Coordinates of C-alpha atoms in Angstrom, one line a residue:
Chain A
M1 CA -57.0 -56.3 57.3
S2 CA -58.6 -54.0 54.8
G3 CA -61.4 -51.6 55.5
Q4 CA -63.6 -52.8 52.7
H5 CA -64.7 -55.9 54.6
T6 CA -65.7 -54.2 57.8
T7 CA -69.4 -55.1 57.5
E8 CA -68.7 -58.7 56.7
L9 CA -66.3 -58.9 59.6
V10 CA -68.7 -57.4 62.2
V11 CA -71.6 -59.8 61.1
F12 CA -69.1 -62.8 61.2
V13 CA -67.7 -62.0 64.6
A14 CA -71.2 -61.3 66.1
L15 CA -72.7 -64.6 64.9
F16 CA -69.5 -66.4 66.0
L17 CA -69.8 -65.0 69.5
V18 CA -73.6 -65.9 69.8
V19 CA -72.8 -69.5 68.9
S20 CA -69.9 -69.7 71.3
G21 CA -72.2 -68.5 74.1
M22 CA -74.7 -71.3 73.2
G23 CA -71.8 -73.8 73.4
F24 CA -71.2 -72.9 77.0
V25 CA -74.9 -72.9 78.0
A26 CA -75.4 -76.3 76.3
A27 CA -73.9 -78.0 79.4
K28 CA -77.3 -77.3 81.2
W29 CA -79.4 -78.2 78.1
R30 CA -81.7 -81.2 78.7
R31 CA -80.6 -81.2 82.3
P32 CA -78.1 -84.0 82.8
K33 CA -78.0 -85.3 86.4
D34 CA -74.3 -85.5 86.3
I35 CA -72.1 -84.8 83.2
E36 CA -69.1 -86.6 84.6
S37 CA -69.5 -89.8 82.6
L38 CA -69.0 -90.7 79.0
N39 CA -72.7 -91.4 78.5
E40 CA -73.4 -87.8 79.4
W41 CA -70.3 -85.9 78.2
G42 CA -69.4 -88.1 75.2
L43 CA -72.9 -89.1 74.0
G44 CA -75.2 -86.4 75.3
G45 CA -77.1 -88.7 77.6
R46 CA -77.8 -91.2 74.8
N47 CA -81.3 -89.8 74.5
F48 CA -81.5 -87.6 71.4
G49 CA -84.7 -87.7 69.4
T50 CA -85.3 -87.5 65.6
W51 CA -84.8 -83.7 65.2
I52 CA -81.7 -83.3 67.3
T53 CA -80.1 -86.4 65.7
W54 CA -80.9 -85.0 62.3
F55 CA -79.2 -81.7 63.0
L56 CA -76.4 -83.4 64.9
V57 CA -75.5 -86.1 62.3
G58 CA -76.2 -83.7 59.4
G59 CA -74.0 -81.1 61.0
D60 CA -71.4 -83.7 61.5
L61 CA -71.2 -85.2 58.0
Y62 CA -71.6 -82.1 55.9
T63 CA -68.7 -80.1 57.1
A64 CA -67.2 -76.6 56.4
Y65 CA -64.6 -78.3 54.4
T66 CA -67.3 -79.9 52.2
F67 CA -68.8 -76.6 51.5
V68 CA -65.4 -75.2 50.5
A69 CA -63.7 -78.2 48.9
V70 CA -66.5 -79.8 46.8
P71 CA -67.3 -76.7 44.8
A72 CA -63.5 -76.1 44.5
L73 CA -63.2 -79.6 43.0
V74 CA -66.1 -78.9 40.6
F75 CA -64.5 -75.5 39.8
G76 CA -61.3 -77.3 38.8
A77 CA -62.4 -80.6 37.3
G78 CA -66.1 -80.3 36.6
A79 CA -68.4 -83.4 36.6
L80 CA -65.9 -85.6 38.5
G81 CA -66.3 -83.3 41.5
F82 CA -70.0 -84.0 41.6
Y83 CA -69.3 -87.5 42.9
A84 CA -70.2 -86.1 46.3
L85 CA -73.8 -86.2 45.4
P86 CA -74.2 -89.9 44.5
Y87 CA -72.0 -90.6 47.5
T88 CA -74.5 -89.1 49.9
V89 CA -77.5 -90.7 48.0
V90 CA -76.0 -94.2 48.2
V91 CA -74.8 -94.0 51.9
Y92 CA -78.2 -93.9 53.7
P93 CA -79.9 -96.9 52.2
L94 CA -76.5 -98.7 52.5
V95 CA -76.3 -98.2 56.3
F96 CA -80.1 -98.2 57.1
L97 CA -80.1 -101.6 58.7
V98 CA -76.4 -101.7 59.7
L99 CA -76.6 -98.7 62.0
A100 CA -79.8 -100.0 63.7
R101 CA -77.8 -103.2 64.5
M102 CA -74.9 -101.2 65.8
W103 CA -77.2 -99.1 67.9
S104 CA -78.8 -102.1 69.5
V105 CA -75.6 -104.0 70.4
S106 CA -73.9 -100.8 71.6
H107 CA -76.8 -100.0 74.0
V108 CA -77.0 -103.5 75.4
H109 CA -73.3 -103.6 76.1
G110 CA -72.6 -99.9 76.7
F111 CA -70.2 -99.5 73.8
V112 CA -69.1 -95.9 73.2
T113 CA -66.8 -96.5 70.2
P114 CA -66.6 -98.9 67.2
A115 CA -63.5 -100.4 68.8
D116 CA -65.5 -101.3 71.9
F117 CA -67.7 -103.4 69.7
V118 CA -64.8 -105.1 68.0
R119 CA -63.3 -105.8 71.4
A120 CA -66.4 -107.7 72.6
R121 CA -67.3 -109.3 69.3
F122 CA -63.9 -110.8 68.5
G123 CA -62.5 -111.0 72.0
S124 CA -59.3 -109.3 70.9
P125 CA -57.9 -106.2 72.6
T126 CA -55.2 -106.1 69.9
L127 CA -57.8 -105.9 67.1
A128 CA -59.7 -103.3 69.1
L129 CA -56.5 -101.3 69.6
L130 CA -55.8 -101.3 65.8
V131 CA -59.4 -100.2 65.1
A132 CA -59.0 -97.4 67.7
I133 CA -55.7 -96.1 66.4
T134 CA -57.0 -96.3 62.8
G135 CA -59.9 -94.2 63.8
I136 CA -57.8 -91.6 65.6
V137 CA -55.3 -91.4 62.7
A138 CA -58.1 -90.9 60.2
T139 CA -59.9 -88.3 62.3
M140 CA -57.0 -86.0 63.1
P141 CA -56.5 -84.6 59.6
Y142 CA -60.2 -84.3 59.2
I143 CA -60.3 -81.9 62.2
A144 CA -57.4 -79.9 60.7
L145 CA -59.4 -79.6 57.5
Q146 CA -62.2 -77.8 59.3
L147 CA -59.6 -75.1 60.1
V148 CA -58.7 -75.0 56.4
G149 CA -62.5 -74.2 55.9
I150 CA -62.4 -71.3 58.4
E151 CA -59.1 -70.1 56.9
A152 CA -60.7 -69.9 53.5
V153 CA -63.3 -67.4 54.7
L154 CA -60.8 -65.4 56.7
K155 CA -58.6 -65.1 53.7
A156 CA -61.5 -63.8 51.7
M157 CA -62.1 -61.1 54.3
G158 CA -58.5 -60.1 53.9
I159 CA -57.4 -61.5 57.3
T160 CA -54.0 -63.2 57.2
G161 CA -52.0 -64.8 60.0
H162 CA -52.9 -67.6 62.3
L163 CA -54.0 -65.8 65.4
P164 CA -57.8 -65.7 64.6
I165 CA -57.8 -69.5 64.0
I166 CA -56.1 -70.0 67.3
I167 CA -58.7 -67.9 69.1
A168 CA -61.6 -69.6 67.4
F169 CA -60.2 -73.0 68.3
A170 CA -59.5 -72.0 71.9
I171 CA -63.1 -71.0 72.3
L172 CA -64.3 -74.2 70.7
A173 CA -62.0 -76.2 72.9
A174 CA -63.3 -74.5 76.1
Y175 CA -67.0 -75.2 75.5
T176 CA -66.5 -78.7 74.2
Y177 CA -64.5 -79.4 77.4
Q178 CA -67.4 -78.1 79.5
S179 CA -70.5 -79.3 77.6
G180 CA -69.3 -82.3 75.6
L181 CA -71.6 -83.6 72.8
R182 CA -74.4 -81.2 73.9
A183 CA -72.5 -78.2 72.6
P184 CA -72.3 -79.3 68.9
A185 CA -75.8 -80.7 69.2
L186 CA -77.2 -77.3 70.2
I187 CA -75.0 -75.3 67.8
A188 CA -75.9 -77.5 64.9
F189 CA -79.4 -75.9 64.8
V190 CA -77.9 -72.4 64.2
K191 CA -75.3 -73.7 61.8
D192 CA -77.7 -75.6 59.6
T193 CA -80.3 -72.9 59.6
L194 CA -77.7 -70.4 58.4
I195 CA -76.4 -72.7 55.8
Y196 CA -79.9 -73.5 54.4
I197 CA -80.7 -69.7 54.2
V198 CA -77.4 -68.9 52.5
I199 CA -77.5 -71.8 50.0
L200 CA -81.1 -71.2 49.0
A201 CA -80.4 -67.5 48.5
A202 CA -77.3 -68.4 46.5
V203 CA -79.0 -70.8 44.1
I204 CA -81.8 -68.3 43.4
Y205 CA -80.0 -65.0 43.5
I206 CA -76.7 -65.8 41.8
P207 CA -78.0 -67.6 38.7
A208 CA -80.4 -64.7 38.2
K209 CA -77.5 -62.3 38.1
L210 CA -75.4 -64.6 35.8
G211 CA -78.1 -65.1 33.2
G212 CA -79.7 -68.4 34.4
W213 CA -78.5 -72.0 34.9
G214 CA -78.2 -72.7 31.2
S215 CA -75.6 -70.1 30.7
I216 CA -73.7 -71.1 33.8
F217 CA -73.3 -74.6 32.5
D218 CA -72.4 -73.3 29.1
A219 CA -69.7 -71.1 30.5
A220 CA -68.2 -74.0 32.5
A221 CA -68.3 -76.3 29.4
E222 CA -66.5 -73.5 27.4
K223 CA -63.8 -73.2 30.1
F224 CA -63.1 -76.9 30.3
A225 CA -63.0 -77.2 26.5
K226 CA -60.1 -74.8 26.5
T227 CA -58.0 -76.5 29.2
P228 CA -55.5 -79.2 28.2
A229 CA -56.5 -81.5 31.1
P230 CA -58.2 -84.6 29.6
G231 CA -60.3 -85.5 32.7
D232 CA -62.4 -82.3 33.1
G233 CA -65.7 -81.2 31.5
I234 CA -69.3 -80.9 32.6
L235 CA -69.8 -84.6 31.7
L236 CA -67.8 -87.7 32.6
N237 CA -65.6 -89.3 29.9
A238 CA -64.6 -92.9 29.1
N239 CA -61.6 -92.7 31.5
N240 CA -63.1 -91.3 34.7
Q241 CA -66.5 -93.0 34.9
L242 CA -65.2 -96.0 36.9
Q243 CA -63.4 -93.5 39.1
Y244 CA -66.7 -91.6 39.7
I245 CA -68.5 -94.8 40.6
T246 CA -65.9 -96.3 42.9
L247 CA -65.1 -93.0 44.6
A248 CA -68.8 -92.4 45.3
F249 CA -69.3 -96.0 46.5
G250 CA -66.0 -96.2 48.5
S251 CA -66.6 -92.9 50.2
A252 CA -70.1 -94.1 51.1
L253 CA -68.7 -97.3 52.7
A254 CA -66.2 -95.2 54.6
L255 CA -68.5 -92.5 56.0
F256 CA -70.1 -94.3 58.9
L257 CA -66.8 -96.1 59.8
Y258 CA -65.4 -92.7 60.9
P259 CA -65.8 -92.8 64.7
H260 CA -67.4 -89.3 64.7
S261 CA -70.3 -90.3 62.5
L262 CA -71.1 -93.2 64.9
T263 CA -71.0 -90.8 67.9
G264 CA -74.1 -89.0 66.6
V265 CA -75.8 -92.4 65.9
L266 CA -75.1 -93.8 69.3
A267 CA -76.4 -90.7 71.0
S268 CA -79.9 -91.2 69.6
K269 CA -82.6 -92.7 71.9
N270 CA -83.9 -95.7 69.8
R271 CA -83.7 -97.6 66.5
N272 CA -86.6 -95.7 65.0
V273 CA -84.8 -92.4 65.4
I274 CA -81.9 -93.8 63.3
K275 CA -84.1 -95.3 60.6
R276 CA -86.2 -92.2 60.3
N277 CA -83.0 -90.1 60.0
M278 CA -81.7 -92.4 57.2
S279 CA -84.7 -91.2 55.1
A280 CA -84.6 -87.6 56.3
L281 CA -80.8 -86.9 56.1
P282 CA -80.8 -86.8 52.2
A283 CA -82.3 -83.3 52.6
Y284 CA -78.7 -82.3 53.2
S285 CA -77.6 -84.2 50.0
F286 CA -79.9 -81.9 48.0
L287 CA -78.1 -79.0 49.6
L288 CA -74.7 -80.5 48.9
G289 CA -75.6 -80.9 45.2
L290 CA -76.5 -77.3 45.0
I291 CA -73.4 -76.3 46.9
A292 CA -71.3 -78.3 44.4
L293 CA -72.8 -76.3 41.6
L294 CA -71.4 -73.1 43.2
G295 CA -68.2 -74.2 41.5
F296 CA -69.7 -73.7 38.1
M297 CA -71.2 -70.4 39.2
A298 CA -67.8 -69.3 40.2
I299 CA -66.5 -70.1 36.7
A300 CA -69.4 -68.2 35.1
A301 CA -68.8 -65.2 37.4
G302 CA -65.1 -65.2 36.4
V303 CA -63.9 -65.8 40.0
K304 CA -60.1 -65.8 40.5
P305 CA -59.0 -67.8 43.5
I306 CA -57.0 -65.9 46.1
V307 CA -53.2 -66.5 45.7
N308 CA -51.7 -67.9 48.8
P309 CA -48.9 -65.5 49.8
E310 CA -46.8 -68.3 51.4
T311 CA -46.7 -70.6 48.3
G312 CA -47.5 -68.1 45.5
K313 CA -50.1 -70.5 44.1
P314 CA -53.9 -69.8 43.8
D315 CA -55.8 -71.4 46.7
G316 CA -58.8 -73.3 45.1
N317 CA -60.6 -73.4 48.5
T318 CA -61.2 -69.7 48.3
V319 CA -63.5 -69.8 45.2
V320 CA -66.8 -70.0 47.1
P321 CA -65.9 -67.2 49.6
V322 CA -64.7 -65.0 46.7
L323 CA -67.9 -65.8 44.8
F324 CA -70.1 -64.7 47.7
D325 CA -68.0 -61.6 48.1
Q326 CA -68.6 -60.6 44.5
M327 CA -72.3 -61.5 44.3
F328 CA -73.8 -60.7 47.7
P329 CA -74.3 -57.4 49.6
D330 CA -71.7 -57.1 52.4
W331 CA -74.0 -57.9 55.3
F332 CA -75.2 -61.1 53.7
T333 CA -71.6 -62.1 52.7
G334 CA -70.9 -61.8 56.5
V335 CA -73.8 -64.2 57.2
A336 CA -72.5 -66.6 54.6
Y337 CA -69.0 -66.6 56.0
A338 CA -70.4 -67.1 59.5
A339 CA -72.3 -70.1 58.2
I340 CA -69.1 -71.7 56.9
G341 CA -67.1 -70.7 60.0
I342 CA -69.6 -72.1 62.4
G343 CA -70.0 -75.0 60.0
A344 CA -66.4 -75.9 61.0
L345 CA -67.1 -75.9 64.7
V346 CA -69.8 -78.5 64.9
P347 CA -67.9 -81.3 63.2
A348 CA -64.6 -80.3 64.8
A349 CA -66.2 -80.7 68.2
I350 CA -67.8 -84.0 67.5
M351 CA -64.6 -85.4 65.9
S352 CA -62.5 -84.4 68.8
I353 CA -65.0 -86.0 71.2
A354 CA -65.0 -89.2 69.1
A355 CA -61.2 -89.4 69.0
A356 CA -61.0 -88.7 72.7
N357 CA -63.5 -91.5 73.5
L358 CA -61.4 -93.9 71.4
F359 CA -58.3 -93.1 73.4
T360 CA -60.2 -93.3 76.7
R361 CA -62.0 -96.5 76.1
N362 CA -59.6 -98.5 74.0
I363 CA -56.2 -97.3 75.2
Y364 CA -56.5 -95.7 78.7
R365 CA -59.0 -98.1 80.0
E366 CA -57.7 -101.2 78.3
Y367 CA -54.0 -100.7 79.0
L368 CA -53.4 -98.0 81.5
N369 CA -56.2 -98.1 84.2
K370 CA -58.4 -101.2 84.0
Q371 CA -60.4 -100.1 87.0
A372 CA -61.3 -96.6 85.7
T373 CA -64.5 -95.1 87.1
D374 CA -67.1 -93.2 85.0
A375 CA -65.8 -89.9 86.3
Q376 CA -62.2 -90.8 85.5
E377 CA -63.2 -91.8 82.0
A378 CA -65.0 -88.5 81.5
K379 CA -62.0 -86.6 82.8
V380 CA -59.5 -88.4 80.5
S381 CA -61.8 -87.8 77.5
K382 CA -62.2 -84.1 78.3
L383 CA -58.4 -83.7 78.5
V384 CA -57.7 -85.7 75.4
S385 CA -60.3 -83.7 73.4
L386 CA -58.2 -80.7 74.2
V387 CA -55.0 -82.4 73.1
V388 CA -56.6 -83.4 69.9
K389 CA -57.6 -79.9 69.1
V390 CA -54.2 -78.5 69.9
G391 CA -52.8 -81.2 67.6
A392 CA -55.1 -80.1 64.8
V393 CA -54.1 -76.4 65.2
L394 CA -50.4 -77.4 65.2
C395 CA -51.1 -79.3 61.9
I396 CA -52.2 -76.1 60.3
L397 CA -49.5 -73.9 61.8
L398 CA -46.6 -76.2 61.1
L399 CA -47.6 -78.0 57.9
D400 CA -48.6 -76.8 54.5
P401 CA -52.4 -77.0 54.5
Q402 CA -52.1 -78.9 51.3
F403 CA -50.5 -81.6 53.4
S404 CA -53.6 -81.9 55.6
I405 CA -55.7 -82.3 52.5
D406 CA -53.4 -85.2 51.4
L407 CA -53.7 -86.7 54.9
Q408 CA -57.4 -86.5 54.7
L409 CA -57.3 -88.4 51.4
I410 CA -55.1 -91.0 53.0
G411 CA -57.6 -91.0 56.0
G412 CA -60.4 -92.2 53.8
V413 CA -58.4 -95.2 52.5
V414 CA -57.2 -95.9 56.1
I415 CA -60.6 -95.9 57.7
L416 CA -62.0 -98.3 55.0
Q417 CA -59.7 -101.0 56.4
T418 CA -61.8 -101.3 59.5
L419 CA -64.8 -102.3 57.5
P420 CA -64.4 -106.1 57.8
S421 CA -64.1 -106.0 61.6
V422 CA -66.6 -103.2 62.3
A423 CA -69.3 -103.4 59.6
L424 CA -69.1 -107.1 58.5
G425 CA -68.6 -108.0 62.2
L426 CA -72.1 -106.8 62.9
Y427 CA -73.4 -109.5 60.5
T428 CA -70.9 -112.4 60.8
R429 CA -68.6 -113.9 63.3
W430 CA -67.0 -116.0 60.6
F431 CA -63.6 -114.2 60.4
H432 CA -60.8 -115.2 62.7
K433 CA -59.3 -112.4 64.7
G434 CA -55.9 -113.1 63.3
G435 CA -57.4 -113.1 59.8
L436 CA -58.9 -109.6 60.4
I437 CA -55.6 -108.3 61.7
A438 CA -53.7 -109.7 58.7
G439 CA -56.3 -108.2 56.3
W440 CA -56.1 -104.8 58.0
A441 CA -52.3 -104.8 57.7
T442 CA -52.1 -105.8 54.1
G443 CA -55.0 -103.6 53.0
L444 CA -53.3 -100.6 54.7
A445 CA -50.0 -101.4 53.1
A446 CA -51.6 -101.8 49.7
G447 CA -53.5 -98.6 50.1
M448 CA -50.4 -96.6 51.1
W449 CA -48.4 -98.1 48.2
M450 CA -51.1 -97.1 45.7
L451 CA -51.4 -93.6 47.0
Y452 CA -47.7 -93.2 46.9
L453 CA -47.6 -94.1 43.2
I454 CA -50.2 -91.5 42.2
P455 CA -48.7 -88.2 41.0
N456 CA -50.5 -84.9 40.4
P457 CA -49.2 -83.2 37.3
A458 CA -51.4 -80.1 38.1
N459 CA -49.3 -79.1 41.1
G460 CA -46.1 -81.0 40.2
K461 CA -46.3 -83.5 43.0
L462 CA -44.8 -87.0 42.4
H463 CA -46.6 -88.8 45.2
F464 CA -49.9 -88.8 47.1
G465 CA -51.3 -86.6 44.4
G466 CA -54.8 -88.0 44.4
S467 CA -56.9 -91.2 44.9
A468 CA -57.3 -92.2 41.3
F469 CA -55.3 -95.3 40.8
P470 CA -54.6 -96.0 37.0
L471 CA -55.5 -99.6 36.1
A472 CA -52.5 -99.5 33.6
N473 CA -50.3 -100.1 36.7
F474 CA -51.8 -103.6 36.8
G475 CA -50.9 -104.1 33.2
F476 CA -54.4 -103.3 31.7
D477 CA -54.3 -101.4 28.4
T478 CA -56.6 -98.6 29.5
K479 CA -56.5 -95.0 30.8
A480 CA -59.3 -95.7 33.3
T481 CA -58.7 -95.3 37.0
L482 CA -60.2 -96.7 40.2
Y483 CA -60.5 -95.3 43.7
A484 CA -57.5 -96.7 45.6
G485 CA -59.6 -97.2 48.7
V486 CA -61.8 -99.8 47.0
I487 CA -58.8 -101.7 45.7
A488 CA -57.2 -101.7 49.1
L489 CA -60.4 -102.9 50.8
T490 CA -60.6 -105.8 48.3
V491 CA -57.1 -106.8 49.1
N492 CA -58.0 -106.6 52.8
L493 CA -61.1 -108.8 52.4
V494 CA -59.3 -111.5 50.4
V495 CA -56.4 -111.7 52.8
A496 CA -58.7 -111.7 55.8
A497 CA -60.7 -114.7 54.3
V498 CA -57.6 -116.7 53.3
A499 CA -55.9 -116.1 56.6
T500 CA -59.0 -117.1 58.5
L501 CA -59.0 -120.4 56.7
I502 CA -55.3 -120.9 57.5
F503 CA -55.7 -120.0 61.2
R504 CA -58.7 -122.4 61.4
A505 CA -56.8 -125.2 59.7
A506 CA -53.9 -124.6 62.1
K507 CA -56.3 -124.6 65.0
V508 CA -55.0 -121.2 66.3
A509 CA -57.2 -120.1 69.2
D510 CA -59.8 -117.5 68.3
G511 CA -61.3 -114.9 70.7
E512 CA -64.6 -115.3 72.4
D513 CA -67.8 -113.5 71.3
A514 CA -69.3 -111.6 74.2
T515 CA -72.4 -110.7 72.2
A516 CA -75.5 -112.7 71.6
R517 CA -77.8 -112.8 68.6
G518 CA -80.7 -111.0 70.3
D519 CA -78.4 -108.1 71.3
Y520 CA -78.5 -106.9 67.6
F521 CA -82.2 -106.3 67.7
A522 CA -82.7 -104.9 71.2
D523 CA -84.6 -101.6 71.3
E524 CA -85.6 -98.9 73.7
G525 CA -87.8 -100.3 76.5
D526 CA -86.0 -103.6 76.4
P527 CA -84.9 -104.3 80.0
R528 CA -81.3 -104.9 78.9
V529 CA -81.2 -101.6 77.0
K530 CA -82.5 -99.5 79.9
D531 CA -79.8 -100.8 82.2
I532 CA -76.7 -99.4 80.5
D533 CA -73.7 -101.3 81.9
L534 CA -70.9 -98.9 81.4
S535 CA -68.3 -101.1 82.9
G536 CA -68.8 -103.2 79.8
A537 CA -69.4 -106.9 79.3
H538 CA -65.9 -107.6 78.1
Chain B
M1 CA -73.2 -111.3 79.5
T2 CA -76.8 -112.6 79.8
T3 CA -77.7 -115.8 78.1
P4 CA -79.8 -115.1 75.0
E5 CA -83.5 -115.5 75.7
S6 CA -85.7 -112.4 75.3
G7 CA -85.7 -110.7 71.9
Q8 CA -84.5 -113.8 70.2
D9 CA -87.5 -113.9 67.9
R10 CA -86.9 -110.3 66.7
T11 CA -85.3 -109.8 63.4
D12 CA -84.6 -107.1 60.7
R13 CA -85.5 -109.5 57.9
S14 CA -88.2 -108.4 55.5
P15 CA -88.7 -108.6 51.8
W16 CA -89.2 -104.8 51.8
N17 CA -85.5 -104.5 52.5
W18 CA -84.7 -105.4 48.9
L19 CA -86.1 -102.0 47.9
L20 CA -83.0 -100.4 49.5
F21 CA -80.9 -101.8 46.6
V22 CA -82.6 -99.4 44.2
P23 CA -81.1 -96.1 45.6
I24 CA -77.8 -97.9 46.2
V25 CA -77.4 -99.1 42.6
L26 CA -79.2 -96.5 40.6
P27 CA -76.8 -93.5 41.3
L28 CA -73.8 -95.6 40.3
L29 CA -75.1 -96.4 36.8
T30 CA -73.3 -93.5 35.0
F31 CA -74.5 -94.6 31.6
L32 CA -78.1 -93.6 32.6
F33 CA -77.2 -89.9 33.2
N34 CA -73.9 -89.0 31.6
A35 CA -75.5 -86.8 29.0
D36 CA -76.1 -83.1 28.5
E37 CA -79.6 -83.4 26.8
P38 CA -82.4 -83.2 27.6
R39 CA -81.9 -80.1 29.8
L40 CA -84.3 -79.1 32.5
A41 CA -84.5 -75.4 33.5
G42 CA -81.0 -75.1 32.1
F43 CA -79.6 -78.1 34.0
P44 CA -77.9 -80.8 31.9
L45 CA -79.4 -84.3 32.4
F46 CA -76.2 -85.3 34.3
Y47 CA -77.1 -82.8 37.1
W48 CA -80.9 -82.8 37.3
L49 CA -81.3 -86.6 37.1
Q50 CA -78.8 -87.2 39.9
L51 CA -80.6 -84.6 42.1
A52 CA -83.8 -86.5 41.2
F53 CA -82.2 -89.7 42.6
I54 CA -82.3 -88.1 46.0
V55 CA -86.1 -88.2 45.9
V56 CA -85.9 -91.9 44.9
G57 CA -83.6 -92.6 47.8
V58 CA -85.9 -90.8 50.3
A59 CA -88.9 -92.6 48.9
C60 CA -87.3 -96.1 49.1
T61 CA -86.0 -95.7 52.6
T62 CA -89.2 -94.2 53.8
I63 CA -91.3 -97.0 52.4
V64 CA -89.0 -99.6 54.0
Y65 CA -89.1 -97.8 57.3
R66 CA -92.9 -97.6 57.3
M67 CA -93.5 -101.2 56.2
T68 CA -91.0 -102.8 58.7
K69 CA -91.8 -100.6 61.7

């Protein structure tokens, strides 16, 4: 630890401790009668209004990793990395009506997870189990990535070794255990306020020091013109436009399939809160667009990413922390680092709660203890949330962080395979449960196969080097690529439809639908919504 | 579960919902914005126009929310 970062470190640690204190106090926030149930611990009492939901869902979707990785991508590839902006513009109108339906049916039946819904809708514990496992598998590396975000700022402060990460996560684990979803909901206020301050300062102060936005873009264009890579530049080219479109659209489709995004939605108190948030959440997208441009500022400022002592390669994730260090006075750099560090805690807490709820509801309750009481469910979820966080820390300690990033890439393709049963299931009961299972399996296999075939020449990897699948592999005479997740989802849908027709023709028994049409439009004040039946209708 | 009766007449259907397609489709039409000129405050078209699409998205979802409340 070098002495030159003392001020930064003091500010960082102080803010971190304040937030941790809030995490513990959160258990008493909004006075729960009894926190020993999943409605209270896992969904914060299911009573959050517009503002809390805005901070909670925003704090959940725009993670520390986003703040570190998106600018790193723009730093390395240019325009293609900016896909994160259209992705978060497209997503809200896309799910505007879908999430309202999900809220209604979940509140009528007391669903806590997307797999709960699938269980009731298609009458299939097996399909629900597959959806639950898919969710857990896709979420785990996502949590590990939050640690990568914290590690990036620690590295920039000259701190090496894993002990600080372990301490930070132990504190996080303790207050999530105690306060459940209330902890990230309360901390999200601080996290987002800090991030807004830091980013607004960054986009005014840094360009002024670098000679204005025009010269920042010109510097970036100049750098990309000199590199041999054909896909970079401050504009898209003929070969990566389709990739840009499908990556933005595919990522938008995947976002609310992640169990943790749904957790924030189900915690809101009525349909209007969700709809209002779908028009207010893009405020974060504006922020994300500006954050992405920090990648170009780093180019203009001549930032050199910190070399990872373990691999001897430059770590792209450090460009934003290094940029802040070069540009800001020490105390403000400390605030900026704290914003990123705390930015990792909110989503990590929500993700571990969501993964724990999936285990409790769709594995423990379904297969291990059918008569579980509310208190037992809460207990199991609390313990599993600890296990999940220990698992994430082990991922970072035992694996190359690059491996977590690859897993996250795979996670996006994996979670998309639940779209037919979860998202389409909200609209149609046409698919046969067997068809959905067949579609899920083939979509997953196709996705893995495609990712396996994609190399990354930049770091010499032969497999799992990215998500851009060259159409030339299908025999097309083109250099254009498509997002592998979108192709895998197409395979999934086609197989699910064909298999449904086959199962129907063969008269294979289908599951029973426990939901009724009116359940999808129920709202707060409806007698069925008020009376939450946690034992479930299934 | 209860037999369907109350709330059966409710629905999310509304012609206003078609407006949601605008912000879903617009940001995916790369030919509209994949250009450097004209620049705005130093931002190439590619960047400022996509930031402007956020405003379109907010406007469309807000209108749909207000009209279907």
